[in-house]
Amino acid sequence: MHQPPQILVHAIPGFIILIVAEVIFAVRTQRELYDVKDASTSIALGLGNLLTGLVSKSIILAVFVFLYRFRFFTIPYTAWWAWVLCFFADDFSYYWFHRTAHEVRWFWASHVVHHSSERYNLAAALRQTWTGDLTGSFIFWTWMPLVGFEPGMILMMQSFSLLYQFWIHTEVIGKMPSWYEAIFNTPSHHRVHHGSDIEYLDKNHAGTLIIWDRMFGTFEAEQQRPTYGLTQNVHTFNPVRVAFYEWIRMGRDLGKARTWKQAFYFVFGAPGWSPDGVGKTTKALRSEKLQN
């Protein structure tokens, strides 16, 4: 069985060099791109993600290996075309995982960590969940071993996707050439995704290719500088509190549930759902803006 290398671990020195370069650029141009406490929180969350990944990635690999035994086809990982197919399959899976992570609270509880910074910089790219793998985000990729993609190949392509997404977390780069903006995810597209402005909420879920957002109606072009963070920010730099912020809120909401239906929607409904109908879901916020 092909074993994937630890691509992201090997990339850490490169991440550090680029973050330092961005900090130097910010100082020299007098741009407030960084806050020491915020960046420290992002880095701590990134290190925690790597540590939890030592366990979670092994579990996911085991699940994929098990499913691979029941594959319908065998796609040879030594063939160049297999990697092309795997790239598109992984990126397509990532789009639907990412979109669902914004539309279903169970997955949002992990993903919200990545959106919790009110700054947008390369350090914020490292602000990753500690619970995503263990709470089932990998299910969006489980179809891939069943159709014949080798498990190690899948994990490697996931790492390449995350590696690509690092550089798009910056305000230093404006817009790429129009042909590139039309096909690929870029800093401009991803700035929109991190915006808490009503028109930017739940837009541009792309990993590498922005074509999925254009195809499925979730694309939004950058018109003005986004307001970064959440519609209700966490107001803490404690990485442990950030990591479990939404899980704790979900537990409190479940304690207030009066019916099984309410309990279900508190967990699997849209983020912000409430039984009285005045919750701050994306749909409700947009409707409220239209009425005003």
PDB file of C-alpha atoms in Angstrom:
ATOM      1  CA  MET A   1       0.000   0.000   0.000  1.00  0.00           C
ATOM      2  CA  HIS A   2       1.384   3.403  -1.019  1.00  0.00           C
ATOM      3  CA  GLN A   3       2.217   5.535   2.054  1.00  0.00           C
ATOM      4  CA  PRO A   4       1.764   9.321   1.610  1.00  0.00           C
ATOM      5  CA  PRO A   5       4.672  11.532   2.702  1.00  0.00           C
ATOM      6  CA  GLN A   6       4.112  14.208   5.365  1.00  0.00           C
ATOM      7  CA  ILE A   7       3.942  17.027   2.823  1.00  0.00           C
ATOM      8  CA  LEU A   8       2.579  19.679   5.175  1.00  0.00           C
ATOM      9  CA  VAL A   9       5.188  18.906   7.836  1.00  0.00           C
ATOM     10  CA  HIS A  10       7.966  19.345   5.266  1.00  0.00           C
ATOM     11  CA  ALA A  11       6.342  22.627   4.162  1.00  0.00           C
ATOM     12  CA  ILE A  12       6.539  24.226   7.636  1.00  0.00           C
ATOM     13  CA  PRO A  13       9.891  25.994   7.012  1.00  0.00           C
ATOM     14  CA  GLY A  14       8.442  27.503   3.834  1.00  0.00           C
ATOM     15  CA  PHE A  15       5.346  28.655   5.719  1.00  0.00           C
ATOM     16  CA  ILE A  16       7.528  30.360   8.336  1.00  0.00           C
ATOM     17  CA  ILE A  17       9.684  32.122   5.733  1.00  0.00           C
ATOM     18  CA  LEU A  18       6.643  33.451   3.868  1.00  0.00           C
ATOM     19  CA  ILE A  19       4.936  34.632   7.067  1.00  0.00           C
ATOM     20  CA  VAL A  20       8.081  36.486   8.139  1.00  0.00           C
ATOM     21  CA  ALA A  21       8.320  38.053   4.688  1.00  0.00           C
ATOM     22  CA  GLU A  22       4.697  39.204   4.906  1.00  0.00           C
ATOM     23  CA  VAL A  23       5.295  40.674   8.367  1.00  0.00           C
ATOM     24  CA  ILE A  24       8.332  42.594   7.084  1.00  0.00           C
ATOM     25  CA  PHE A  25       6.285  43.858   4.132  1.00  0.00           C
ATOM     26  CA  ALA A  26       3.491  44.972   6.494  1.00  0.00           C
ATOM     27  CA  VAL A  27       5.931  46.879   8.708  1.00  0.00           C
ATOM     28  CA  ARG A  28       7.677  48.587   5.814  1.00  0.00           C
ATOM     29  CA  THR A  29       4.422  49.606   4.143  1.00  0.00           C
ATOM     30  CA  GLN A  30       2.781  50.508   7.487  1.00  0.00           C
ATOM     31  CA  ARG A  31      -0.146  48.189   6.889  1.00  0.00           C
ATOM     32  CA  GLU A  32      -1.872  46.643   9.889  1.00  0.00           C
ATOM     33  CA  LEU A  33      -1.966  43.108   8.561  1.00  0.00           C
ATOM     34  CA  TYR A  34      -0.840  41.425  11.761  1.00  0.00           C
ATOM     35  CA  ASP A  35      -1.664  41.404  15.451  1.00  0.00           C
ATOM     36  CA  VAL A  36       0.799  39.505  17.661  1.00  0.00           C
ATOM     37  CA  LYS A  37      -1.862  37.812  19.818  1.00  0.00           C
ATOM     38  CA  ASP A  38      -3.992  36.902  16.816  1.00  0.00           C
ATOM     39  CA  ALA A  39      -1.053  35.447  14.890  1.00  0.00           C
ATOM     40  CA  SER A  40       0.091  33.500  17.957  1.00  0.00           C
ATOM     41  CA  THR A  41      -3.379  31.991  18.280  1.00  0.00           C
ATOM     42  CA  SER A  42      -3.355  30.978  14.610  1.00  0.00           C
ATOM     43  CA  ILE A  43       0.051  29.340  14.916  1.00  0.00           C
ATOM     44  CA  ALA A  44      -0.957  27.503  18.120  1.00  0.00           C
ATOM     45  CA  LEU A  45      -4.086  26.182  16.415  1.00  0.00           C
ATOM     46  CA  GLY A  46      -1.995  25.089  13.434  1.00  0.00           C
ATOM     47  CA  LEU A  47       0.417  23.166  15.655  1.00  0.00           C
ATOM     48  CA  GLY A  48      -2.524  21.563  17.461  1.00  0.00           C
ATOM     49  CA  ASN A  49      -3.956  20.523  14.106  1.00  0.00           C
ATOM     50  CA  LEU A  50      -0.684  18.800  13.200  1.00  0.00           C
ATOM     51  CA  LEU A  51      -0.623  16.956  16.531  1.00  0.00           C
ATOM     52  CA  THR A  52      -4.246  15.789  16.365  1.00  0.00           C
ATOM     53  CA  GLY A  53      -3.596  14.820  12.755  1.00  0.00           C
ATOM     54  CA  LEU A  54      -1.058  12.223  13.880  1.00  0.00           C
ATOM     55  CA  VAL A  55      -3.991  10.245  15.243  1.00  0.00           C
ATOM     56  CA  SER A  56      -6.849  11.302  12.982  1.00  0.00           C
ATOM     57  CA  LYS A  57      -5.001  10.798   9.676  1.00  0.00           C
ATOM     58  CA  SER A  58      -4.129   7.245  10.726  1.00  0.00           C
ATOM     59  CA  ILE A  59      -7.791   6.552  11.439  1.00  0.00           C
ATOM     60  CA  ILE A  60      -8.859   8.060   8.102  1.00  0.00           C
ATOM     61  CA  LEU A  61      -6.221   6.055   6.232  1.00  0.00           C
ATOM     62  CA  ALA A  62      -7.513   2.893   7.912  1.00  0.00           C
ATOM     63  CA  VAL A  63     -11.098   3.735   6.861  1.00  0.00           C
ATOM     64  CA  PHE A  64     -10.011   4.396   3.280  1.00  0.00           C
ATOM     65  CA  VAL A  65      -7.984   1.158   3.196  1.00  0.00           C
ATOM     66  CA  PHE A  66     -11.031  -0.770   4.397  1.00  0.00           C
ATOM     67  CA  LEU A  67     -13.270   0.816   1.753  1.00  0.00           C
ATOM     68  CA  TYR A  68     -10.632   0.242  -0.922  1.00  0.00           C
ATOM     69  CA  ARG A  69     -11.060  -3.497  -0.439  1.00  0.00           C
ATOM     70  CA  PHE A  70     -14.567  -3.131  -1.883  1.00  0.00           C
ATOM     71  CA  ARG A  71     -13.559  -0.917  -4.839  1.00  0.00           C
ATOM     72  CA  PHE A  72     -15.414  -1.188  -8.129  1.00  0.00           C
ATOM     73  CA  PHE A  73     -12.306  -0.404 -10.186  1.00  0.00           C
ATOM     74  CA  THR A  74      -8.567  -0.178  -9.675  1.00  0.00           C
ATOM     75  CA  ILE A  75      -6.954   3.114 -10.671  1.00  0.00           C
ATOM     76  CA  PRO A  76      -3.151   2.705 -10.894  1.00  0.00           C
ATOM     77  CA  TYR A  77      -1.432   5.442  -8.887  1.00  0.00           C
ATOM     78  CA  THR A  78       1.659   5.076 -11.106  1.00  0.00           C
ATOM     79  CA  ALA A  79      -0.232   6.389 -14.157  1.00  0.00           C
ATOM     80  CA  TRP A  80      -0.080  10.148 -14.815  1.00  0.00           C
ATOM     81  CA  TRP A  81      -3.734  10.301 -15.813  1.00  0.00           C
ATOM     82  CA  ALA A  82      -4.712   8.775 -12.468  1.00  0.00           C
ATOM     83  CA  TRP A  83      -3.249  11.817 -10.696  1.00  0.00           C
ATOM     84  CA  VAL A  84      -5.170  14.160 -12.987  1.00  0.00           C
ATOM     85  CA  LEU A  85      -8.395  12.324 -12.175  1.00  0.00           C
ATOM     86  CA  CYS A  86      -7.517  12.306  -8.478  1.00  0.00           C
ATOM     87  CA  PHE A  87      -6.906  16.058  -8.524  1.00  0.00           C
ATOM     88  CA  PHE A  88     -10.354  16.801  -9.940  1.00  0.00           C
ATOM     89  CA  ALA A  89     -12.044  14.208  -7.696  1.00  0.00           C
ATOM     90  CA  ASP A  90     -10.366  15.607  -4.582  1.00  0.00           C
ATOM     91  CA  ASP A  91     -11.114  19.223  -5.471  1.00  0.00           C
ATOM     92  CA  PHE A  92     -14.755  18.395  -6.226  1.00  0.00           C
ATOM     93  CA  SER A  93     -15.029  16.581  -2.886  1.00  0.00           C
ATOM     94  CA  TYR A  94     -13.409  19.496  -1.093  1.00  0.00           C
ATOM     95  CA  TYR A  95     -15.906  21.943  -2.574  1.00  0.00           C
ATOM     96  CA  TRP A  96     -18.887  19.965  -1.260  1.00  0.00           C
ATOM     97  CA  PHE A  97     -17.255  19.382   2.116  1.00  0.00           C
ATOM     98  CA  HIS A  98     -16.455  23.098   2.423  1.00  0.00           C
ATOM     99  CA  ARG A  99     -19.895  24.199   1.313  1.00  0.00           C
ATOM    100  CA  THR A 100     -21.553  21.782   3.744  1.00  0.00           C
ATOM    101  CA  ALA A 101     -19.246  23.010   6.525  1.00  0.00           C
ATOM    102  CA  HIS A 102     -20.877  26.422   6.112  1.00  0.00           C
ATOM    103  CA  GLU A 103     -24.432  25.124   5.836  1.00  0.00           C
ATOM    104  CA  VAL A 104     -24.594  22.397   8.518  1.00  0.00           C
ATOM    105  CA  ARG A 105     -23.749  23.329  12.084  1.00  0.00           C
ATOM    106  CA  TRP A 106     -22.160  19.969  12.974  1.00  0.00           C
ATOM    107  CA  PHE A 107     -19.416  20.575  10.418  1.00  0.00           C
ATOM    108  CA  TRP A 108     -19.367  24.333  11.013  1.00  0.00           C
ATOM    109  CA  ALA A 109     -18.498  23.704  14.670  1.00  0.00           C
ATOM    110  CA  SER A 110     -15.069  22.536  13.505  1.00  0.00           C
ATOM    111  CA  HIS A 111     -14.651  24.776  10.478  1.00  0.00           C
ATOM    112  CA  VAL A 112     -15.559  27.985  12.333  1.00  0.00           C
ATOM    113  CA  VAL A 113     -12.064  27.889  13.844  1.00  0.00           C
ATOM    114  CA  HIS A 114     -10.565  28.788  10.476  1.00  0.00           C
ATOM    115  CA  HIS A 115     -12.857  31.822  10.153  1.00  0.00           C
ATOM    116  CA  SER A 116     -12.402  33.091  13.710  1.00  0.00           C
ATOM    117  CA  SER A 117      -9.557  35.518  12.987  1.00  0.00           C
ATOM    118  CA  GLU A 118     -10.445  39.139  12.292  1.00  0.00           C
ATOM    119  CA  ARG A 119      -7.206  39.454  10.326  1.00  0.00           C
ATOM    120  CA  TYR A 120      -6.433  38.036   6.909  1.00  0.00           C
ATOM    121  CA  ASN A 121      -2.844  36.965   6.491  1.00  0.00           C
ATOM    122  CA  LEU A 122      -0.666  33.920   5.902  1.00  0.00           C
ATOM    123  CA  ALA A 123      -0.642  33.089   9.610  1.00  0.00           C
ATOM    124  CA  ALA A 124      -4.457  32.835   9.505  1.00  0.00           C
ATOM    125  CA  ALA A 125      -4.082  30.039   6.949  1.00  0.00           C
ATOM    126  CA  LEU A 126      -2.602  27.947   9.767  1.00  0.00           C
ATOM    127  CA  ARG A 127      -5.660  28.484  11.975  1.00  0.00           C
ATOM    128  CA  GLN A 128      -7.087  24.998  11.590  1.00  0.00           C
ATOM    129  CA  THR A 129      -9.533  22.771  13.445  1.00  0.00           C
ATOM    130  CA  TRP A 130      -8.569  20.170  16.026  1.00  0.00           C
ATOM    131  CA  THR A 131     -11.857  18.268  15.688  1.00  0.00           C
ATOM    132  CA  GLY A 132     -12.719  18.180  11.964  1.00  0.00           C
ATOM    133  CA  ASP A 133     -11.239  14.793  11.100  1.00  0.00           C
ATOM    134  CA  LEU A 134     -12.580  13.095  14.214  1.00  0.00           C
ATOM    135  CA  THR A 135     -16.115  14.425  13.668  1.00  0.00           C
ATOM    136  CA  GLY A 136     -16.445  13.098  10.139  1.00  0.00           C
ATOM    137  CA  SER A 137     -15.246  15.653   7.579  1.00  0.00           C
ATOM    138  CA  PHE A 138     -13.523  12.808   5.727  1.00  0.00           C
ATOM    139  CA  ILE A 139     -16.854  11.251   4.727  1.00  0.00           C
ATOM    140  CA  PHE A 140     -16.937  13.557   1.698  1.00  0.00           C
ATOM    141  CA  TRP A 141     -13.960  11.644   0.307  1.00  0.00           C
ATOM    142  CA  THR A 142     -15.150   8.102   1.087  1.00  0.00           C
ATOM    143  CA  TRP A 143     -16.481   7.606  -2.437  1.00  0.00           C
ATOM    144  CA  MET A 144     -12.967   7.914  -3.844  1.00  0.00           C
ATOM    145  CA  PRO A 145     -11.485   4.615  -2.541  1.00  0.00           C
ATOM    146  CA  LEU A 146     -14.695   2.873  -3.591  1.00  0.00           C
ATOM    147  CA  VAL A 147     -14.207   3.898  -7.226  1.00  0.00           C
ATOM    148  CA  GLY A 148     -10.573   2.825  -7.117  1.00  0.00           C
ATOM    149  CA  PHE A 149      -8.347   5.671  -5.943  1.00  0.00           C
ATOM    150  CA  GLU A 150      -5.565   4.318  -3.743  1.00  0.00           C
ATOM    151  CA  PRO A 151      -5.922   5.599  -0.123  1.00  0.00           C
ATOM    152  CA  GLY A 152      -2.409   7.052   0.144  1.00  0.00           C
ATOM    153  CA  MET A 153      -2.970   8.858  -3.125  1.00  0.00           C
ATOM    154  CA  ILE A 154      -6.117  10.502  -1.759  1.00  0.00           C
ATOM    155  CA  LEU A 155      -4.402  11.740   1.395  1.00  0.00           C
ATOM    156  CA  MET A 156      -1.495  13.066  -0.638  1.00  0.00           C
ATOM    157  CA  MET A 157      -3.824  15.016  -2.923  1.00  0.00           C
ATOM    158  CA  GLN A 158      -5.598  16.463   0.124  1.00  0.00           C
ATOM    159  CA  SER A 159      -2.223  17.695   1.366  1.00  0.00           C
ATOM    160  CA  PHE A 160      -1.434  19.283  -2.009  1.00  0.00           C
ATOM    161  CA  SER A 161      -4.803  21.062  -1.863  1.00  0.00           C
ATOM    162  CA  LEU A 162      -4.087  22.510   1.599  1.00  0.00           C
ATOM    163  CA  LEU A 163      -0.608  23.494   0.454  1.00  0.00           C
ATOM    164  CA  TYR A 164      -2.102  25.438  -2.473  1.00  0.00           C
ATOM    165  CA  GLN A 165      -4.576  27.169  -0.190  1.00  0.00           C
ATOM    166  CA  PHE A 166      -1.843  28.586   2.054  1.00  0.00           C
ATOM    167  CA  TRP A 167      -0.704  31.353  -0.320  1.00  0.00           C
ATOM    168  CA  ILE A 168      -4.202  32.660  -1.036  1.00  0.00           C
ATOM    169  CA  HIS A 169      -4.559  33.888   2.573  1.00  0.00           C
ATOM    170  CA  THR A 170      -3.064  37.307   1.951  1.00  0.00           C
ATOM    171  CA  GLU A 171      -3.982  40.911   1.253  1.00  0.00           C
ATOM    172  CA  VAL A 172      -0.563  41.591  -0.250  1.00  0.00           C
ATOM    173  CA  ILE A 173      -1.592  40.154  -3.631  1.00  0.00           C
ATOM    174  CA  GLY A 174      -4.370  42.008  -5.424  1.00  0.00           C
ATOM    175  CA  LYS A 175      -5.816  40.149  -8.379  1.00  0.00           C
ATOM    176  CA  MET A 176      -4.222  37.574 -10.610  1.00  0.00           C
ATOM    177  CA  PRO A 177      -4.538  37.680 -14.435  1.00  0.00           C
ATOM    178  CA  SER A 178      -8.171  37.372 -15.551  1.00  0.00           C
ATOM    179  CA  TRP A 179      -7.715  33.898 -17.042  1.00  0.00           C
ATOM    180  CA  TYR A 180      -6.297  32.664 -13.727  1.00  0.00           C
ATOM    181  CA  GLU A 181      -9.096  34.299 -11.734  1.00  0.00           C
ATOM    182  CA  ALA A 182     -11.618  32.551 -14.001  1.00  0.00           C
ATOM    183  CA  ILE A 183     -10.288  29.053 -13.286  1.00  0.00           C
ATOM    184  CA  PHE A 184      -8.401  28.984 -10.002  1.00  0.00           C
ATOM    185  CA  ASN A 185      -9.008  30.030  -6.422  1.00  0.00           C
ATOM    186  CA  THR A 186      -7.033  33.197  -5.712  1.00  0.00           C
ATOM    187  CA  PRO A 187      -6.374  35.613  -2.834  1.00  0.00           C
ATOM    188  CA  SER A 188      -9.160  37.833  -4.163  1.00  0.00           C
ATOM    189  CA  HIS A 189     -11.694  34.985  -4.285  1.00  0.00           C
ATOM    190  CA  HIS A 190     -10.707  33.675  -0.878  1.00  0.00           C
ATOM    191  CA  ARG A 191     -10.802  37.101   0.772  1.00  0.00           C
ATOM    192  CA  VAL A 192     -14.487  37.116  -0.152  1.00  0.00           C
ATOM    193  CA  HIS A 193     -14.895  33.714   1.494  1.00  0.00           C
ATOM    194  CA  HIS A 194     -13.448  35.040   4.765  1.00  0.00           C
ATOM    195  CA  GLY A 195     -15.665  38.117   4.759  1.00  0.00           C
ATOM    196  CA  SER A 196     -18.505  38.476   7.269  1.00  0.00           C
ATOM    197  CA  ASP A 197     -20.297  40.993   5.029  1.00  0.00           C
ATOM    198  CA  ILE A 198     -23.807  39.822   4.095  1.00  0.00           C
ATOM    199  CA  GLU A 199     -23.070  39.652   0.376  1.00  0.00           C
ATOM    200  CA  TYR A 200     -19.930  37.607   1.021  1.00  0.00           C
ATOM    201  CA  LEU A 201     -21.338  35.027   3.454  1.00  0.00           C
ATOM    202  CA  ASP A 202     -21.092  31.395   2.279  1.00  0.00           C
ATOM    203  CA  LYS A 203     -19.450  32.264  -1.022  1.00  0.00           C
ATOM    204  CA  ASN A 204     -16.363  30.947  -2.851  1.00  0.00           C
ATOM    205  CA  HIS A 205     -15.947  27.534  -1.232  1.00  0.00           C
ATOM    206  CA  ALA A 206     -13.262  26.470  -3.707  1.00  0.00           C
ATOM    207  CA  GLY A 207     -10.136  24.591  -2.793  1.00  0.00           C
ATOM    208  CA  THR A 208      -7.967  24.972  -5.883  1.00  0.00           C
ATOM    209  CA  LEU A 209     -10.487  25.463  -8.694  1.00  0.00           C
ATOM    210  CA  ILE A 210     -13.045  28.270  -8.528  1.00  0.00           C
ATOM    211  CA  ILE A 211     -14.987  26.609 -11.353  1.00  0.00           C
ATOM    212  CA  TRP A 212     -17.118  24.645  -8.867  1.00  0.00           C
ATOM    213  CA  ASP A 213     -18.466  27.867  -7.325  1.00  0.00           C
ATOM    214  CA  ARG A 214     -19.212  29.238 -10.754  1.00  0.00           C
ATOM    215  CA  MET A 215     -20.996  25.996 -11.705  1.00  0.00           C
ATOM    216  CA  PHE A 216     -23.061  25.630  -8.518  1.00  0.00           C
ATOM    217  CA  GLY A 217     -24.020  29.248  -7.905  1.00  0.00           C
ATOM    218  CA  THR A 218     -21.841  30.145  -4.913  1.00  0.00           C
ATOM    219  CA  PHE A 219     -19.394  32.496  -6.631  1.00  0.00           C
ATOM    220  CA  GLU A 220     -19.051  36.132  -5.615  1.00  0.00           C
ATOM    221  CA  ALA A 221     -16.452  38.527  -6.989  1.00  0.00           C
ATOM    222  CA  GLU A 222     -14.543  40.818  -4.633  1.00  0.00           C
ATOM    223  CA  GLN A 223     -16.025  44.302  -4.856  1.00  0.00           C
ATOM    224  CA  GLN A 224     -14.783  45.936  -1.672  1.00  0.00           C
ATOM    225  CA  ARG A 225     -12.400  44.968   1.103  1.00  0.00           C
ATOM    226  CA  PRO A 226     -14.147  42.374   3.281  1.00  0.00           C
ATOM    227  CA  THR A 227     -14.783  42.661   6.988  1.00  0.00           C
ATOM    228  CA  TYR A 228     -12.952  39.593   8.239  1.00  0.00           C
ATOM    229  CA  GLY A 229     -14.122  37.266  10.969  1.00  0.00           C
ATOM    230  CA  LEU A 230     -17.560  36.037  11.976  1.00  0.00           C
ATOM    231  CA  THR A 231     -20.946  37.699  12.212  1.00  0.00           C
ATOM    232  CA  GLN A 232     -20.490  37.160  15.970  1.00  0.00           C
ATOM    233  CA  ASN A 233     -16.777  37.068  16.752  1.00  0.00           C
ATOM    234  CA  VAL A 234     -15.225  34.855  19.414  1.00  0.00           C
ATOM    235  CA  HIS A 235     -13.409  37.704  21.250  1.00  0.00           C
ATOM    236  CA  THR A 236     -10.649  35.495  22.620  1.00  0.00           C
ATOM    237  CA  PHE A 237      -7.055  34.650  21.750  1.00  0.00           C
ATOM    238  CA  ASN A 238      -7.077  31.456  23.815  1.00  0.00           C
ATOM    239  CA  PRO A 239      -6.504  28.667  21.247  1.00  0.00           C
ATOM    240  CA  VAL A 240      -8.304  26.056  23.347  1.00  0.00           C
ATOM    241  CA  ARG A 241     -11.390  28.256  23.680  1.00  0.00           C
ATOM    242  CA  VAL A 242     -11.316  29.002  19.941  1.00  0.00           C
ATOM    243  CA  ALA A 243     -10.948  25.295  19.086  1.00  0.00           C
ATOM    244  CA  PHE A 244     -14.054  24.307  21.072  1.00  0.00           C
ATOM    245  CA  TYR A 245     -16.014  27.571  20.899  1.00  0.00           C
ATOM    246  CA  GLU A 246     -18.884  26.386  18.708  1.00  0.00           C
ATOM    247  CA  TRP A 247     -19.026  22.904  20.230  1.00  0.00           C
ATOM    248  CA  ILE A 248     -19.632  24.483  23.633  1.00  0.00           C
ATOM    249  CA  ARG A 249     -22.312  26.782  22.220  1.00  0.00           C
ATOM    250  CA  MET A 250     -23.961  23.795  20.535  1.00  0.00           C
ATOM    251  CA  GLY A 251     -24.007  21.921  23.842  1.00  0.00           C
ATOM    252  CA  ARG A 252     -25.678  24.873  25.545  1.00  0.00           C
ATOM    253  CA  ASP A 253     -28.289  25.098  22.782  1.00  0.00           C
ATOM    254  CA  LEU A 254     -29.014  21.374  23.072  1.00  0.00           C
ATOM    255  CA  GLY A 255     -29.670  21.935  26.759  1.00  0.00           C
ATOM    256  CA  LYS A 256     -32.421  24.395  25.772  1.00  0.00           C
ATOM    257  CA  ALA A 257     -34.064  22.076  23.217  1.00  0.00           C
ATOM    258  CA  ARG A 258     -37.681  21.227  24.050  1.00  0.00           C
ATOM    259  CA  THR A 259     -38.266  18.611  21.353  1.00  0.00           C
ATOM    260  CA  TRP A 260     -36.224  16.071  19.398  1.00  0.00           C
ATOM    261  CA  LYS A 261     -36.824  18.179  16.299  1.00  0.00           C
ATOM    262  CA  GLN A 262     -35.284  21.214  17.963  1.00  0.00           C
ATOM    263  CA  ALA A 263     -32.323  19.128  19.110  1.00  0.00           C
ATOM    264  CA  PHE A 264     -31.812  17.869  15.561  1.00  0.00           C
ATOM    265  CA  TYR A 265     -31.817  21.378  14.083  1.00  0.00           C
ATOM    266  CA  PHE A 266     -29.491  22.703  16.782  1.00  0.00           C
ATOM    267  CA  VAL A 267     -26.952  20.131  15.572  1.00  0.00           C
ATOM    268  CA  PHE A 268     -27.667  19.645  11.882  1.00  0.00           C
ATOM    269  CA  GLY A 269     -29.513  22.819  10.960  1.00  0.00           C
ATOM    270  CA  ALA A 270     -27.886  25.902   9.489  1.00  0.00           C
ATOM    271  CA  PRO A 271     -25.447  27.756  11.757  1.00  0.00           C
ATOM    272  CA  GLY A 272     -27.425  30.386  13.664  1.00  0.00           C
ATOM    273  CA  TRP A 273     -30.716  28.453  13.589  1.00  0.00           C
ATOM    274  CA  SER A 274     -33.100  28.989  16.504  1.00  0.00           C
ATOM    275  CA  PRO A 275     -36.595  27.575  17.150  1.00  0.00           C
ATOM    276  CA  ASP A 276     -38.167  31.032  17.424  1.00  0.00           C
ATOM    277  CA  GLY A 277     -37.166  31.824  13.851  1.00  0.00           C
ATOM    278  CA  VAL A 278     -35.084  34.868  14.717  1.00  0.00           C
ATOM    279  CA  GLY A 279     -31.714  33.142  14.467  1.00  0.00           C
ATOM    280  CA  LYS A 280     -28.897  34.677  12.500  1.00  0.00           C
ATOM    281  CA  THR A 281     -28.583  32.163   9.674  1.00  0.00           C
ATOM    282  CA  THR A 282     -27.117  33.413   6.406  1.00  0.00           C
ATOM    283  CA  LYS A 283     -30.550  33.178   4.799  1.00  0.00           C
ATOM    284  CA  ALA A 284     -32.138  35.189   7.640  1.00  0.00           C
ATOM    285  CA  LEU A 285     -29.425  37.854   7.548  1.00  0.00           C
ATOM    286  CA  ARG A 286     -29.848  38.319   3.793  1.00  0.00           C
ATOM    287  CA  SER A 287     -33.630  38.487   4.124  1.00  0.00           C
ATOM    288  CA  GLU A 288     -33.305  41.039   6.897  1.00  0.00           C
ATOM    289  CA  LYS A 289     -31.020  43.195   4.759  1.00  0.00           C
ATOM    290  CA  LEU A 290     -33.464  43.081   1.826  1.00  0.00           C
ATOM    291  CA  GLN A 291     -36.323  44.186   4.096  1.00  0.00           C
ATOM    292  CA  ASN A 292     -34.283  47.126   5.322  1.00  0.00           C
TER     293      ASN A 292
END
